């Protein structure tokens, strides 16, 4: 198992699910990925932590209808100073979705919509360092920002988060860059004129068998599994429609 104590600054540090059915989500992700769950207690508004092999991997929380948003996953980027990052991001064209807030004994969080319309969280850890399992089945293996304004997105994240970007392709048909952290590509940025959204890939020992378990437990397939230069990939959704991706562990 690949254990990571903390994410590099500017890299994804945590993921959590806002769901209209927390109990069903626990059943689903437990069946598909072997996650176990523990309530954070009443002080944390019913937040549930998910664990893979005893290590934190994700969070779940109730999607209040008053928020008027569909069930979905949020990616949080690691920051050393959430207030300074929010201020810098707003100055660079982002919108702050909430005032930065302290999560008692855990850290500080913020929420942004970047200048291209993609929603992303911020996490400044104190007691909670984020997901600790990486590159394994049932754990994050890669992240991706799909953006309707590729150039603007690259400029924004480079300026605000200090990303070191490597261009993979820059043609009218396919524009893609990777962000490097300590020599490792942890995320990619892809141009798509139709959407701006953050997504992530969870590892699977066998993508096709994992899809069978997903559909047997009420999930659905958004994009069927296909072989790519980066491994066998698929896009799926849980029983209430929250989408995520699957990736084989080796290309």
C-alpha positions as semicolon CSV with decimal commas, in nm:
position;residue;x (nm);y (nm);z (nm)
1;X;0,000;0,000;0,000
2;X;0,130;0,346;-0,095
3;X;0,100;0,573;0,209
4;X;0,133;0,949;0,187
5;X;0,134;1,165;0,497
6;X;0,067;1,495;0,322
7;X;0,008;1,630;-0,028
8;X;0,244;1,874;-0,197
9;X;0,130;2,236;-0,177
10;X;-0,107;2,307;-0,466
11;X;-0,186;1,940;-0,527
12;X;-0,511;1,758;-0,448
13;X;-0,523;1,672;-0,079
14;X;-0,877;1,551;-0,014
15;X;-1,201;1,446;-0,180
16;X;-1,549;1,440;-0,035
17;X;-1,894;1,349;-0,151
18;X;-2,205;1,559;-0,100
19;X;-2,487;1,304;-0,119
20;X;-2,862;1,298;-0,063
21;X;-2,834;0,947;0,085
22;X;-2,534;0,903;0,314
23;X;-2,636;0,551;0,420
24;X;-2,672;0,431;0,062
25;X;-2,341;0,592;-0,030
26;X;-2,167;0,401;0,247
27;X;-2,320;0,074;0,127
28;X;-2,218;0,145;-0,231
29;X;-1,858;0,258;-0,178
30;X;-1,807;-0,011;0,085
31;X;-1,920;-0,281;-0,158
32;X;-1,725;-0,144;-0,455
33;X;-1,398;-0,039;-0,293
34;X;-1,396;-0,202;0,049
35;X;-1,411;0,133;0,226
36;X;-1,500;0,143;0,595
37;X;-1,668;0,438;0,758
38;X;-1,665;0,634;1,082
39;X;-1,879;0,930;1,182
40;X;-1,683;1,239;1,279
41;X;-1,946;1,304;1,546
42;X;-2,208;1,570;1,615
43;X;-1,952;1,851;1,626
44;X;-1,893;1,798;1,253
45;X;-2,252;1,804;1,127
46;X;-2,281;1,436;1,049
47;X;-1,966;1,423;0,836
48;X;-1,847;1,067;0,773
49;X;-1,486;0,972;0,708
50;X;-1,408;0,685;0,472
51;X;-1,104;0,463;0,520
52;X;-0,915;0,224;0,296
53;X;-0,718;-0,036;0,489
54;X;-0,751;0,182;0,797
55;X;-0,617;0,499;0,632
56;X;-0,831;0,806;0,545
57;X;-0,926;0,818;0,179
58;X;-1,240;1,036;0,143
59;X;-1,530;1,203;0,319
60;X;-1,910;1,192;0,289
61;X;-2,165;1,452;0,394
62;X;-2,536;1,513;0,354
63;X;-2,639;1,722;0,055
64;X;-2,892;1,963;0,200
65;X;-3,171;2,039;-0,053
66;X;-3,138;2,406;0,043
67;X;-2,801;2,408;-0,133
68;X;-2,985;2,342;-0,460
69;X;-2,696;2,145;-0,604
70;X;-2,677;1,789;-0,743
71;X;-2,498;1,515;-0,555
72;X;-2,131;1,523;-0,642
73;X;-1,767;1,498;-0,543
74;X;-1,541;1,791;-0,452
75;X;-1,164;1,797;-0,493
76;X;-0,963;2,002;-0,239
77;X;-0,621;2,147;-0,315
78;X;-0,358;2,174;-0,042
79;X;-0,279;2,526;0,073
80;X;-0,054;2,651;0,351
81;X;-0,274;2,958;0,408
82;X;-0,637;2,936;0,300
83;X;-0,712;3,304;0,353
84;X;-0,415;3,418;0,146
85;X;-0,498;3,167;-0,128
86;X;-0,860;3,279;-0,148
87;X;-0,753;3,643;-0,170
88;X;-0,498;3,563;-0,441
89;X;-0,750;3,352;-0,632
90;X;-1,018;3,623;-0,624
91;X;-0,765;3,878;-0,744
92;X;-0,687;3,642;-1,034
93;X;-1,052;3,616;-1,138
94;X;-1,199;3,340;-0,921
95;X;-1,514;3,369;-0,710
96;X;-1,516;3,272;-0,343
97;X;-1,816;3,049;-0,271
98;X;-1,787;3,091;0,107
99;X;-1,572;3,259;0,365
100;X;-1,282;3,037;0,471
101;X;-1,381;2,845;0,783
102;X;-1,209;2,646;1,053
103;X;-1,292;2,279;1,096
104;X;-1,218;2,225;1,463
105;X;-0,892;2,038;1,525
106;X;-0,877;1,934;1,158
107;X;-0,788;2,234;0,943
108;X;-0,928;2,525;0,745
109;X;-1,135;2,500;0,429
110;X;-1,241;2,727;0,147
111;X;-1,443;2,694;-0,174
112;X;-1,377;2,862;-0,507
113;X;-1,514;2,877;-0,856
114;X;-1,215;2,930;-1,083
115;X;-1,228;3,185;-1,369
116;X;-1,348;2,917;-1,614
117;X;-1,635;2,802;-1,391
118;X;-1,483;2,492;-1,227
119;X;-1,568;2,441;-0,859
120;X;-1,276;2,344;-0,634
121;X;-1,209;2,326;-0,261
122;X;-0,911;2,437;-0,056
123;X;-0,771;2,258;0,247
124;X;-0,518;2,390;0,497
125;X;-0,449;2,095;0,725
126;X;-0,382;2,102;1,095
127;X;-0,496;1,772;1,245
128;X;-0,631;1,615;0,925
129;X;-0,371;1,582;0,650
130;X;-0,605;1,452;0,378
131;X;-0,617;1,118;0,200
132;X;-0,322;0,899;0,293
133;X;-0,362;0,614;0,045
134;X;-0,262;0,687;-0,316
135;X;-0,210;0,486;-0,631
136;X;-0,396;0,180;-0,501
137;X;-0,726;0,009;-0,575
138;X;-1,004;0,214;-0,416
139;X;-0,781;0,517;-0,366
140;X;-0,709;0,828;-0,576
141;X;-0,459;0,770;-0,854
142;X;-0,502;1,085;-1,066
143;X;-0,696;1,412;-1,092
144;X;-0,812;1,613;-1,389
145;X;-0,941;1,962;-1,457
146;X;-1,151;1,977;-1,771
147;X;-1,190;2,340;-1,872
148;X;-1,374;2,548;-2,129
149;X;-1,090;2,805;-2,135
150;X;-0,765;2,615;-2,140
151;X;-0,529;2,912;-2,153
152;X;-0,707;3,100;-1,877
153;X;-0,710;2,792;-1,654
154;X;-0,338;2,730;-1,698
155;X;-0,259;3,093;-1,618
156;X;-0,483;3,091;-1,310
157;X;-0,352;2,775;-1,145
158;X;0,007;2,860;-1,231
159;X;-0,033;3,204;-1,074
160;X;-0,234;3,106;-0,766
161;X;-0,099;2,758;-0,686
162;X;0,244;2,768;-0,844
163;X;0,187;2,471;-1,070
164;X;0,477;2,357;-1,284
165;X;0,308;2,263;-1,612
166;X;0,423;2,025;-1,881
167;X;0,249;2,042;-2,220
168;X;0,145;1,700;-2,348
169;X;-0,044;1,818;-2,657
170;X;-0,140;2,158;-2,796
171;X;-0,344;2,106;-3,111
172;X;-0,696;2,210;-3,205
173;X;-0,805;1,849;-3,157
174;X;-0,645;1,789;-2,817
175;X;-0,498;2,030;-2,565
176;X;-0,360;1,875;-2,248
177;X;-0,104;1,965;-1,982
178;X;0,009;1,791;-1,667
179;X;0,105;1,956;-1,339
180;X;0,423;1,820;-1,187
181;X;0,484;1,790;-0,813
182;X;0,820;1,662;-0,693
183;X;0,875;1,519;-1,040
184;X;0,542;1,335;-1,052
185;X;0,238;1,421;-1,266
186;X;-0,049;1,421;-1,016
187;X;-0,310;1,591;-1,230
188;X;-0,392;1,699;-1,581
189;X;-0,568;1,992;-1,749
190;X;-0,773;1,918;-2,060
191;X;-0,948;2,160;-2,294
192;X;-1,321;2,099;-2,349
193;X;-1,533;2,387;-2,477
194;X;-1,848;2,238;-2,320
195;X;-1,754;2,215;-1,952
196;X;-1,532;2,322;-1,665
197;X;-1,512;2,067;-1,388
198;X;-1,275;1,886;-1,155
199;X;-1,275;1,507;-1,149
200;X;-1,065;1,223;-1,016
201;X;-0,975;0,862;-1,088
202;X;-0,994;0,583;-0,833
203;X;-0,772;0,283;-0,887
204;X;-0,914;-0,056;-0,983
205;X;-0,735;-0,391;-1,001
206;X;-0,977;-0,483;-1,283
207;X;-1,179;-0,194;-1,429
208;X;-1,435;-0,418;-1,601
209;X;-1,504;-0,627;-1,291
210;X;-1,529;-0,310;-1,083
211;X;-1,790;-0,176;-1,325
212;X;-1,989;-0,499;-1,277
213;X;-1,986;-0,443;-0,900
214;X;-2,083;-0,078;-0,949
215;X;-2,388;-0,161;-1,161
216;X;-2,486;-0,451;-0,932
217;X;-2,497;-0,203;-0,645
218;X;-2,711;0,058;-0,818
219;X;-2,444;0,264;-0,993
220;X;-2,424;0,341;-1,363
221;X;-2,176;0,372;-1,649
222;X;-2,121;0,718;-1,799
223;X;-1,841;0,621;-2,038
224;X;-1,760;0,253;-2,096
225;X;-1,416;0,118;-2,020
226;X;-1,155;0,171;-2,289
227;X;-0,784;0,112;-2,324
228;X;-0,575;0,429;-2,348
229;X;-0,202;0,509;-2,333
230;X;-0,265;0,587;-1,965
231;X;-0,434;0,260;-1,877
232;X;-0,788;0,126;-1,895
233;X;-1,026;0,406;-1,800
234;X;-1,400;0,447;-1,746
235;X;-1,642;0,706;-1,612
236;X;-1,914;0,592;-1,372
237;X;-2,165;0,725;-1,122
238;X;-2,291;0,612;-0,784
239;X;-2,661;0,538;-0,714
240;X;-2,756;0,905;-0,667
241;X;-2,568;1,026;-0,974
242;X;-2,235;1,147;-0,833
243;X;-1,974;1,082;-1,100
244;X;-1,615;0,967;-1,076
245;X;-1,362;0,779;-1,289
246;X;-1,190;0,445;-1,273
247;X;-0,832;0,372;-1,377
248;X;-0,632;0,054;-1,400
249;X;-0,328;0,065;-1,178
250;X;-0,073;0,013;-1,457
251;X;-0,094;0,151;-1,813
